[in-house]
Coordinates of N, CA, C and O and ligand atoms in Angstrom, one line a residue:
M1134 N -16.5 -5.7 2.7 CA -15.6 -4.5 2.4 C -14.9 -4.3 1.5 O -14.9 -5.8 0.3
A1135 N -14.6 -3.3 1.3 CA -14.0 -3.4 -0.3 C -12.2 -3.5 -0.1 O -12.0 -4.2 1.0
I1136 N -12.1 -4.1 -1.5 CA -10.6 -4.1 -1.3 C -9.6 -2.9 -1.3 O -9.8 -2.0 -1.9
E1137 N -8.7 -3.3 -0.5 CA -7.5 -2.3 -0.1 C -6.3 -3.3 -0.7 O -5.9 -3.8 -1.0
H1138 N -5.5 -2.3 -0.7 CA -4.2 -1.8 -1.3 C -3.3 -1.6 -0.1 O -3.1 -0.9 0.6
T1139 N -1.7 -2.4 -0.2 CA -0.9 -1.8 0.4 C 0.4 -2.2 -0.1 O 1.0 -2.6 -1.0
L1140 N 1.6 -1.5 0.2 CA 3.1 -1.7 -0.2 C 3.7 -2.5 0.5 O 4.1 -2.5 2.1
S1141 N 4.5 -2.9 0.5 CA 5.1 -4.1 0.9 C 6.2 -4.5 0.4 O 6.8 -4.3 -0.8
I1142 N 7.3 -4.4 1.0 CA 9.3 -5.0 0.6 C 9.7 -6.1 1.4 O 9.8 -5.9 2.0
L1143 N 10.1 -6.8 0.6 CA 11.3 -7.4 0.6 C 12.3 -7.4 1.0 O 13.0 -7.2 -0.2
K1144 N 13.1 -7.3 2.2 CA 14.4 -6.5 2.2 C 15.3 -6.9 1.9 O 15.6 -8.5 1.3
P1145 N 16.7 -6.6 1.5 CA 18.2 -6.8 1.2 C 18.5 -8.5 1.8 O 18.7 -9.3 1.2
D1146 N 18.0 -8.6 3.8 CA 18.1 -9.7 4.2 C 17.6 -10.7 3.0 O 17.9 -11.9 3.5
A1147 N 16.1 -10.4 2.9 CA 15.7 -11.4 2.6 C 16.2 -11.7 1.0 O 15.8 -13.3 1.0
T1148 N 16.0 -11.0 0.1 CA 16.6 -11.3 -1.0 C 17.6 -12.0 -1.2 O 18.0 -13.2 -2.0
R1149 N 18.9 -11.6 -0.6 CA 19.7 -12.0 -0.6 C 19.9 -13.5 0.0 O 20.8 -14.5 -0.9
R1150 N 19.0 -14.2 0.9 CA 18.8 -15.4 1.4 C 18.1 -16.3 0.5 O 17.6 -17.5 0.7
N1151 N 17.6 -15.4 -0.6 CA 16.6 -16.3 -1.7 C 15.2 -16.4 -0.9 O 14.7 -17.3 -1.4
L1152 N 14.8 -16.0 -0.2 CA 13.9 -16.2 0.3 C 12.0 -15.4 -0.3 O 11.0 -15.6 -0.1
T1153 N 12.4 -15.0 -1.3 CA 11.2 -14.0 -2.1 C 10.0 -15.1 -2.0 O 8.6 -14.9 -1.5
G1154 N 9.9 -16.5 -2.7 CA 8.7 -17.5 -2.6 C 8.6 -17.7 -1.6 O 7.4 -17.7 -1.5
K1155 N 9.3 -17.8 -0.7 CA 8.8 -18.7 0.7 C 7.7 -17.4 1.4 O 7.0 -17.4 2.1
I1156 N 8.4 -16.2 1.1 CA 7.9 -14.8 2.2 C 6.4 -14.5 1.3 O 5.4 -14.6 1.7
N1157 N 6.3 -14.6 0.1 CA 5.4 -14.4 -1.1 C 4.4 -15.5 -0.6 O 3.0 -15.1 -1.0
A1158 N 4.5 -17.0 -0.4 CA 3.9 -18.2 -0.2 C 2.7 -17.8 1.1 O 1.5 -17.8 1.0
L1159 N 3.3 -16.8 2.2 CA 2.9 -17.1 3.2 C 1.9 -15.6 3.2 O 0.8 -15.4 3.7
F1160 N 2.1 -14.7 2.4 CA 1.2 -13.1 1.8 C 0.0 -14.3 1.0 O -1.2 -13.8 1.7
E1161 N 0.2 -14.7 0.5 CA -1.1 -15.5 -0.3 C -1.4 -16.3 0.4 O -3.2 -16.8 0.1
A1162 N -1.1 -17.4 1.1 CA -2.1 -17.8 2.0 C -3.1 -17.6 3.1 O -4.0 -17.8 3.6
A1163 N -1.8 -15.6 3.1 CA -3.3 -15.5 4.2 C -3.9 -14.7 3.3 O -5.5 -13.6 4.0
G1164 N -4.3 -14.9 2.2 CA -5.5 -14.3 1.1 C -5.1 -12.9 0.4 O -5.9 -12.3 0.0
L1165 N -3.7 -12.6 0.3 CA -3.2 -11.1 -0.1 C -3.0 -12.0 -1.4 O -2.1 -13.0 -1.5
R1166 N -3.3 -11.1 -1.9 CA -2.6 -11.6 -3.7 C -1.7 -9.9 -4.3 O -1.9 -8.9 -4.3
I1167 N -0.5 -10.5 -4.6 CA 0.4 -9.7 -5.8 C 0.1 -9.0 -6.4 O -0.2 -9.9 -7.9
V1168 N -0.5 -7.9 -6.9 CA -1.1 -7.5 -7.9 C -0.1 -6.7 -9.0 O -0.3 -5.7 -9.7
A1169 N 1.2 -6.8 -7.7 CA 2.5 -5.6 -8.6 C 3.8 -6.0 -7.9 O 3.8 -6.1 -7.0
Q1170 N 4.8 -6.4 -8.9 CA 6.0 -6.7 -7.9 C 7.2 -6.2 -9.2 O 7.4 -6.7 -10.0
K1171 N 8.3 -5.7 -8.3 CA 9.5 -5.7 -9.2 C 10.7 -5.8 -8.0 O 10.8 -5.5 -6.9
R1172 N 11.9 -6.5 -8.8 CA 13.0 -6.6 -7.9 C 14.1 -5.4 -8.3 O 14.1 -5.4 -9.6
I1173 N 14.3 -4.2 -7.2 CA 15.0 -3.4 -7.8 C 16.6 -2.9 -7.2 O 16.4 -3.8 -5.6
Q1174 N 17.3 -2.6 -7.2 CA 18.4 -1.9 -6.3 C 18.0 -0.5 -6.0 O 18.3 0.5 -6.9
L1175 N 17.4 -0.1 -4.6 CA 17.6 1.4 -4.5 C 18.7 2.2 -4.4 O 19.6 1.6 -4.0
S1176 N 18.3 3.5 -5.1 CA 19.8 4.5 -4.8 C 19.5 4.8 -3.4 O 18.5 5.2 -2.3
E1177 N 20.7 5.4 -2.7 CA 20.5 5.9 -1.2 C 19.7 7.0 -1.5 O 19.0 7.4 -0.1
A1178 N 19.6 8.1 -2.3 CA 18.8 9.4 -2.4 C 17.2 8.4 -2.1 O 16.3 8.7 -1.2
E1179 N 17.1 7.5 -2.8 CA 15.6 6.7 -2.6 C 15.5 6.3 -1.4 O 14.2 6.2 -0.7
A1180 N 16.0 5.6 -0.5 CA 15.9 4.7 1.0 C 15.7 6.0 1.4 O 15.0 5.8 2.7
G1181 N 16.6 6.7 1.7 CA 16.7 8.2 2.4 C 15.5 8.5 2.2 O 14.3 8.8 3.3
A1182 N 15.0 8.9 1.0 CA 13.2 9.8 1.3 C 12.0 8.6 1.7 O 11.4 8.7 2.0
F1183 N 12.6 7.6 1.5 CA 11.2 6.6 1.7 C 11.2 6.6 3.3 O 10.2 6.3 3.9
Y1184 N 12.4 6.6 3.9 CA 12.6 6.1 5.0 C 12.3 7.3 6.1 O 12.8 7.8 7.5
A1185 N 12.2 9.0 5.0 CA 12.0 9.7 5.8 C 11.8 10.1 7.1 O 12.1 11.2 8.3
V1186 N 10.9 9.8 7.5 CA 10.1 9.9 8.7 C 10.2 9.4 9.9 O 10.4 9.7 11.1
H1187 N 11.9 8.3 9.6 CA 12.7 8.0 10.9 C 13.8 8.7 10.7 O 14.9 8.1 11.4
K1188 N 14.0 9.7 10.5 CA 15.2 10.7 10.1 C 15.6 10.8 11.8 O 17.0 11.1 11.5
E1189 N 15.0 11.1 12.4 CA 15.5 11.6 13.6 C 16.0 10.6 14.4 O 16.2 10.8 15.7
R1190 N 15.8 9.4 14.3 CA 16.1 8.2 14.8 C 17.3 7.7 14.8 O 17.7 7.8 13.7
P1191 N 17.7 7.1 15.8 CA 19.2 6.7 15.9 C 19.6 5.8 15.1 O 20.7 5.6 14.5
F1192 N 18.6 4.7 14.6 CA 19.1 3.9 13.6 C 19.1 4.1 12.0 O 19.1 3.1 11.3
Y1193 N 18.6 5.5 12.2 CA 18.3 5.9 10.4 C 19.3 5.5 9.6 O 19.4 5.1 8.2
G1194 N 20.8 6.1 9.6 CA 21.9 6.0 8.6 C 22.1 4.3 8.3 O 22.2 3.9 7.4
S1195 N 22.0 3.7 9.6 CA 22.5 2.4 9.5 C 21.1 1.7 8.4 O 21.3 0.6 7.9
L1196 N 19.8 2.0 8.8 CA 18.4 1.4 8.4 C 18.9 1.7 6.8 O 18.7 1.3 5.9
V1197 N 18.8 3.0 6.6 CA 19.1 3.2 5.0 C 20.6 1.9 4.2 O 20.2 1.7 3.5
S1198 N 21.4 2.7 5.0 CA 22.5 1.7 4.6 C 22.3 0.0 4.5 O 22.6 -0.5 2.6
S1199 N 21.5 -0.8 5.5 CA 20.9 -1.8 4.8 C 20.3 -2.2 4.0 O 20.4 -3.3 3.4
M1200 N 19.2 -1.2 3.7 CA 18.3 -1.4 2.5 C 19.1 -0.9 1.1 O 18.3 -1.3 0.3
L1201 N 20.2 -0.7 0.7 CA 21.1 -0.5 -0.1 C 22.1 -2.1 -0.2 O 22.5 -2.2 -1.7
S1202 N 22.0 -2.8 0.7 CA 23.0 -3.4 0.6 C 23.0 -4.9 -0.1 O 23.5 -5.6 -0.6
A1203 N 21.6 -5.1 -1.0 CA 21.5 -6.0 -1.5 C 19.9 -5.5 -2.6 O 19.6 -4.7 -1.9
P1204 N 19.4 -5.8 -3.7 CA 18.4 -5.7 -4.3 C 17.0 -5.6 -3.3 O 17.5 -6.7 -2.7
V1205 N 15.9 -5.2 -4.0 CA 14.9 -5.6 -2.9 C 13.7 -5.6 -3.9 O 13.9 -5.7 -5.1
V1206 N 12.8 -6.4 -3.5 CA 11.5 -6.6 -3.9 C 10.4 -5.6 -3.5 O 10.0 -6.1 -2.5
V1207 N 9.8 -5.2 -4.6 CA 8.9 -3.9 -4.0 C 7.1 -4.6 -4.8 O 7.4 -5.4 -5.9
Q1208 N 6.4 -4.6 -3.8 CA 5.2 -5.2 -4.2 C 3.8 -4.4 -3.3 O 3.9 -3.8 -2.6
V1209 N 2.8 -4.7 -4.5 CA 1.8 -4.3 -4.0 C 0.7 -5.2 -3.5 O 0.6 -6.3 -4.7
L1210 N 0.4 -5.7 -1.9 CA -0.5 -6.5 -2.0 C -2.2 -6.0 -2.1 O -2.1 -5.1 -1.9
A1211 N -3.2 -6.8 -2.7 CA -4.4 -6.2 -2.3 C -5.0 -7.6 -2.1 O -4.9 -8.2 -1.7
G1212 N -6.3 -7.1 -1.1 CA -7.3 -7.5 -0.5 C -7.9 -7.1 0.7 O -8.1 -5.7 1.1
E1213 N -8.8 -7.8 1.3 CA -9.3 -7.4 1.9 C -8.7 -6.9 3.3 O -9.0 -7.8 4.0
N1214 N -9.2 -5.7 4.2 CA -8.1 -5.4 5.3 C -7.1 -5.5 4.8 O -5.9 -6.3 5.5
A1215 N -6.3 -5.2 3.9 CA -4.7 -5.6 3.2 C -4.1 -5.2 4.2 O -3.4 -5.5 4.7
V1216 N -4.1 -3.5 4.5 CA -3.2 -2.8 5.8 C -2.4 -3.9 6.7 O -1.7 -3.7 7.1
A1217 N -3.7 -4.1 7.5 CA -3.7 -4.7 8.8 C -3.4 -6.3 8.5 O -2.3 -6.5 9.3
K1218 N -3.9 -7.1 7.7 CA -3.7 -8.3 7.3 C -2.5 -8.5 7.2 O -1.6 -9.4 7.5
H1219 N -1.5 -7.6 6.6 CA -0.2 -7.4 5.8 C 0.7 -8.2 7.2 O 1.3 -8.5 7.5
R1220 N 0.0 -6.7 7.8 CA 1.4 -6.3 9.7 C 1.3 -7.2 10.5 O 2.0 -8.0 11.1
E1221 N 0.0 -8.0 10.4 CA -0.6 -9.5 11.1 C 0.3 -10.6 10.5 O 1.1 -11.4 11.5
V1222 N 0.6 -10.9 9.2 CA 1.1 -11.8 9.0 C 3.1 -11.4 8.9 O 3.3 -12.3 8.9
M1223 N 3.6 -10.4 8.9 CA 4.8 -9.9 9.2 C 5.4 -10.1 10.4 O 6.4 -10.4 10.8
G1224 N 4.6 -10.0 11.7 CA 4.7 -9.9 12.6 C 5.5 -8.5 13.4 O 6.1 -7.4 12.8
A1225 N 5.9 -8.8 14.6 CA 6.4 -7.3 15.6 C 7.6 -7.1 14.8 O 8.2 -7.9 14.1
T1226 N 7.9 -6.2 14.9 CA 9.1 -5.1 14.4 C 10.2 -5.6 14.6 O 11.2 -6.4 14.0
D1227 N 10.4 -6.3 16.1 CA 11.2 -7.1 16.3 C 10.7 -8.6 16.3 O 10.2 -9.2 17.5
P1228 N 12.3 -9.0 15.8 CA 11.2 -10.6 15.4 C 11.2 -11.7 17.0 O 10.6 -12.5 17.0
K1229 N 11.9 -11.1 17.8 CA 12.0 -11.7 18.9 C 10.5 -11.8 19.5 O 10.3 -12.5 20.5
K1230 N 10.0 -11.0 19.3 CA 8.4 -10.3 19.8 C 7.5 -11.0 18.9 O 6.4 -10.7 19.1
A1231 N 8.1 -11.1 17.8 CA 6.7 -11.5 16.9 C 6.4 -12.9 17.3 O 6.7 -14.3 17.6
E1232 N 5.0 -13.3 16.6 CA 4.1 -14.7 16.8 C 5.0 -15.3 16.1 O 5.3 -15.2 15.1
P1233 N 4.7 -16.8 16.7 CA 5.6 -17.7 15.9 C 5.4 -17.8 14.1 O 6.3 -18.4 13.6
H1234 N 4.3 -17.9 13.8 CA 3.9 -18.1 12.9 C 3.8 -17.0 11.9 O 4.0 -17.3 10.4
T1235 N 4.6 -15.7 11.7 CA 5.0 -14.4 10.9 C 6.3 -14.7 10.0 O 7.2 -15.5 10.7
V1236 N 6.2 -14.2 9.5 CA 7.5 -14.0 8.6 C 8.5 -13.8 9.3 O 9.2 -14.1 9.2
R1237 N 8.5 -12.6 10.2 CA 9.5 -11.5 10.8 C 9.7 -12.9 11.8 O 11.1 -13.1 12.2
A1238 N 9.1 -13.8 12.1 CA 9.4 -14.7 13.6 C 10.3 -15.5 12.6 O 11.3 -16.4 13.2
Q1239 N 9.9 -16.2 11.3 CA 10.7 -17.0 10.9 C 11.6 -16.9 10.4 O 12.7 -17.9 10.1
F1240 N 11.7 -15.5 9.7 CA 12.8 -15.2 8.3 C 13.6 -14.2 9.3 O 15.2 -13.7 8.5
A1241 N 13.5 -13.4 9.9 CA 14.5 -12.2 10.3 C 15.0 -12.2 11.2 O 15.7 -13.0 11.7
E1242 N 16.7 -11.6 10.9 CA 17.4 -11.6 11.1 C 18.3 -10.9 12.4 O 18.2 -12.1 13.7
S1243 N 17.3 -9.9 12.9 CA 17.5 -9.0 13.9 C 16.4 -8.3 13.5 O 15.5 -7.7 12.6
I1244 N 16.4 -6.5 14.7 CA 15.3 -6.2 14.3 C 15.3 -5.2 13.4 O 14.4 -4.8 12.8
E1245 N 16.3 -4.9 12.9 CA 16.7 -3.9 11.8 C 16.7 -5.1 10.0 O 15.9 -4.2 9.6
A1246 N 17.3 -5.7 10.6 CA 17.3 -6.6 9.2 C 16.3 -7.8 9.0 O 16.4 -9.0 9.7
N1247 N 14.8 -7.6 9.2 CA 13.6 -7.9 9.6 C 12.7 -8.5 8.5 O 11.5 -8.6 8.6
S1248 N 13.6 -8.6 7.5 CA 13.0 -8.9 5.8 C 11.9 -8.2 5.3 O 12.1 -8.7 4.3
V1249 N 11.2 -7.7 6.1 CA 9.4 -7.0 5.3 C 9.7 -5.8 5.8 O 10.0 -5.1 7.4
H1250 N 9.2 -5.1 4.4 CA 8.2 -3.8 5.3 C 6.7 -3.4 5.0 O 6.6 -4.4 3.7
G1251 N 6.1 -3.1 5.6 CA 4.5 -3.2 5.3 C 4.1 -1.4 5.5 O 4.5 -1.1 6.9
S1252 N 3.0 -0.8 4.5 CA 2.1 0.4 5.2 C 1.8 0.1 6.4 O 1.5 -1.1 6.8
D1253 N 1.7 1.2 6.8 CA 0.7 0.9 8.4 C -0.3 2.1 8.7 O -1.5 1.7 9.2
S1254 N -0.9 2.7 7.1 CA -2.6 2.9 7.5 C -2.8 2.9 5.8 O -1.7 2.8 4.8
P1255 N -4.0 2.9 5.6 CA -4.3 2.8 4.0 C -4.2 4.3 3.4 O -3.3 4.3 2.3
E1256 N -4.0 5.4 4.0 CA -3.4 6.7 3.7 C -1.5 6.3 3.3 O -1.2 7.0 2.2
N1257 N -1.0 6.1 4.3 CA 0.2 5.8 3.7 C 0.7 4.6 2.8 O 1.3 4.9 2.0
A1258 N 0.0 3.7 2.8 CA 0.3 2.7 1.5 C -0.1 3.3 0.1 O 0.6 3.3 -0.4
A1259 N -0.7 4.3 0.4 CA -1.3 4.8 -0.9 C 0.1 6.1 -1.4 O 0.4 6.2 -2.5
T1260 N 0.4 6.6 -0.7 CA 1.9 7.4 -1.0 C 2.7 6.4 -1.1 O 3.9 6.8 -2.1
E1261 N 2.8 5.4 -0.4 CA 3.8 4.2 -0.6 C 4.2 4.0 -2.2 O 4.9 3.4 -2.7
I1262 N 2.9 3.1 -2.4 CA 2.8 2.5 -3.7 C 2.9 3.8 -4.7 O 3.9 3.1 -5.8
A1263 N 2.6 5.0 -4.8 CA 2.5 5.7 -5.4 C 4.3 6.3 -6.2 O 5.0 6.7 -6.9
F1264 N 5.4 5.7 -4.7 CA 6.7 5.9 -4.5 C 7.1 5.3 -5.5 O 8.4 5.3 -6.5
F1265 N 6.4 3.7 -5.8 CA 7.4 2.7 -6.2 C 6.4 2.5 -8.0 O 7.2 1.9 -8.7
F1266 N 5.5 3.1 -7.6 CA 4.7 1.7 -8.8 C 3.8 3.3 -9.9 O 2.9 4.0 -9.0
A1267 N 3.8 3.5 -11.1 CA 2.7 4.0 -11.7 C 1.6 2.8 -11.9 O 1.7 1.8 -11.6
G1268 N 0.2 3.6 -12.0 CA -1.0 2.8 -12.0 C -1.2 1.7 -12.5 O -1.6 0.8 -12.8
T1269 N -0.5 1.9 -14.2 CA -0.5 1.3 -14.8 C 0.2 -0.3 -14.6 O 0.2 -1.3 -15.4
E1270 N 1.1 -0.2 -13.9 CA 1.8 -1.7 -13.4 C 1.1 -2.2 -12.3 O 1.6 -3.6 -12.0
I1271 N -0.3 -2.1 -11.7 CA -1.2 -2.7 -10.7 C -2.2 -3.2 -11.3 O -3.2 -2.5 -12.1
L1272 N -1.8 -4.8 -11.6 CA -3.1 -5.9 -12.1 C -4.0 -6.5 -11.5 O -3.2 -7.1 -10.3
P1273 N -5.0 -6.8 -12.1 CA -5.6 -7.6 -10.6 C -5.3 -9.3 -10.7 O -5.5 -9.5 -9.6
Ligands
ATP1767 P1 8.0 -1.3 8.5 O1 7.7 0.2 8.2 O2 9.6 -1.6 8.0 O3 7.1 -2.1 8.1 P2 7.7 -1.5 11.3 O4 6.4 -0.7 11.4 O5 7.3 -3.0 12.1 O6 8.5 -1.9 10.3 P3 9.1 1.4 12.3 O7 9.4 1.0 13.5 O8 8.1 2.0 10.8 O9 8.8 -0.4 12.2 O10 10.9 1.3 11.5 C1 10.9 1.0 10.3 C2 12.1 0.3 10.0 O11 13.5 0.3 10.9 C3 11.7 -1.5 10.3 O12 11.2 -2.6 10.0 C4 13.4 -1.8 11.1 O13 13.7 -2.3 9.5 C5 14.1 -0.6 11.7 N1 14.1 -0.4 13.1 C6 12.6 0.3 14.0 N2 13.4 -0.2 15.1 C7 14.5 -0.4 15.1 C8 15.6 -0.5 16.5 N3 14.8 0.2 17.5 N4 16.9 -0.8 15.6 C9 17.3 -0.8 14.5 N5 16.2 -1.0 13.6 C10 15.3 -0.3 13.9
MG1768 MG1 6.7 1.2 10.3

């Protein structure tokens, strides 16, 4: 199978609690390779644009402000079947419903402050990667 890429975000609840290394270790143990990574402070415009697909949902405003509350770590992960594999390691959106070994079951604070974001399809991954990274920043 070809190597796939996906966009990962370690959210403010995770960076605030110094969990970058612990979460990255779970990704790497699952065979995902961190091929680009940076710690950034999102602007309101960036967070709003990134989550524009959720604009009509009741939690949109709260989600955007939570994404501004501390720095995030944005990453590109590479591997076979990376999009699906990453979502499996992340676990269900609601940590109460996530499998015990997953990032969200172990670390998420709530359904909103759920520690990580992952692209949900290879097509969306390409768009989301281009939102944060130039091609020259992604190295094998
Ligand atoms: P993500 O897109 O972050 O990887 P996801 O695909 O599991 O997560 P989505 O339905 O795309 O979940 O929702 C995007 C984000 O919005 C979630 O990760 C979570 O932070 C927040 N969210 C989703 N549902 C709720 C909810 N019912 N209440 C509060 N926040 C929510
Ligand atoms: Mg999603």
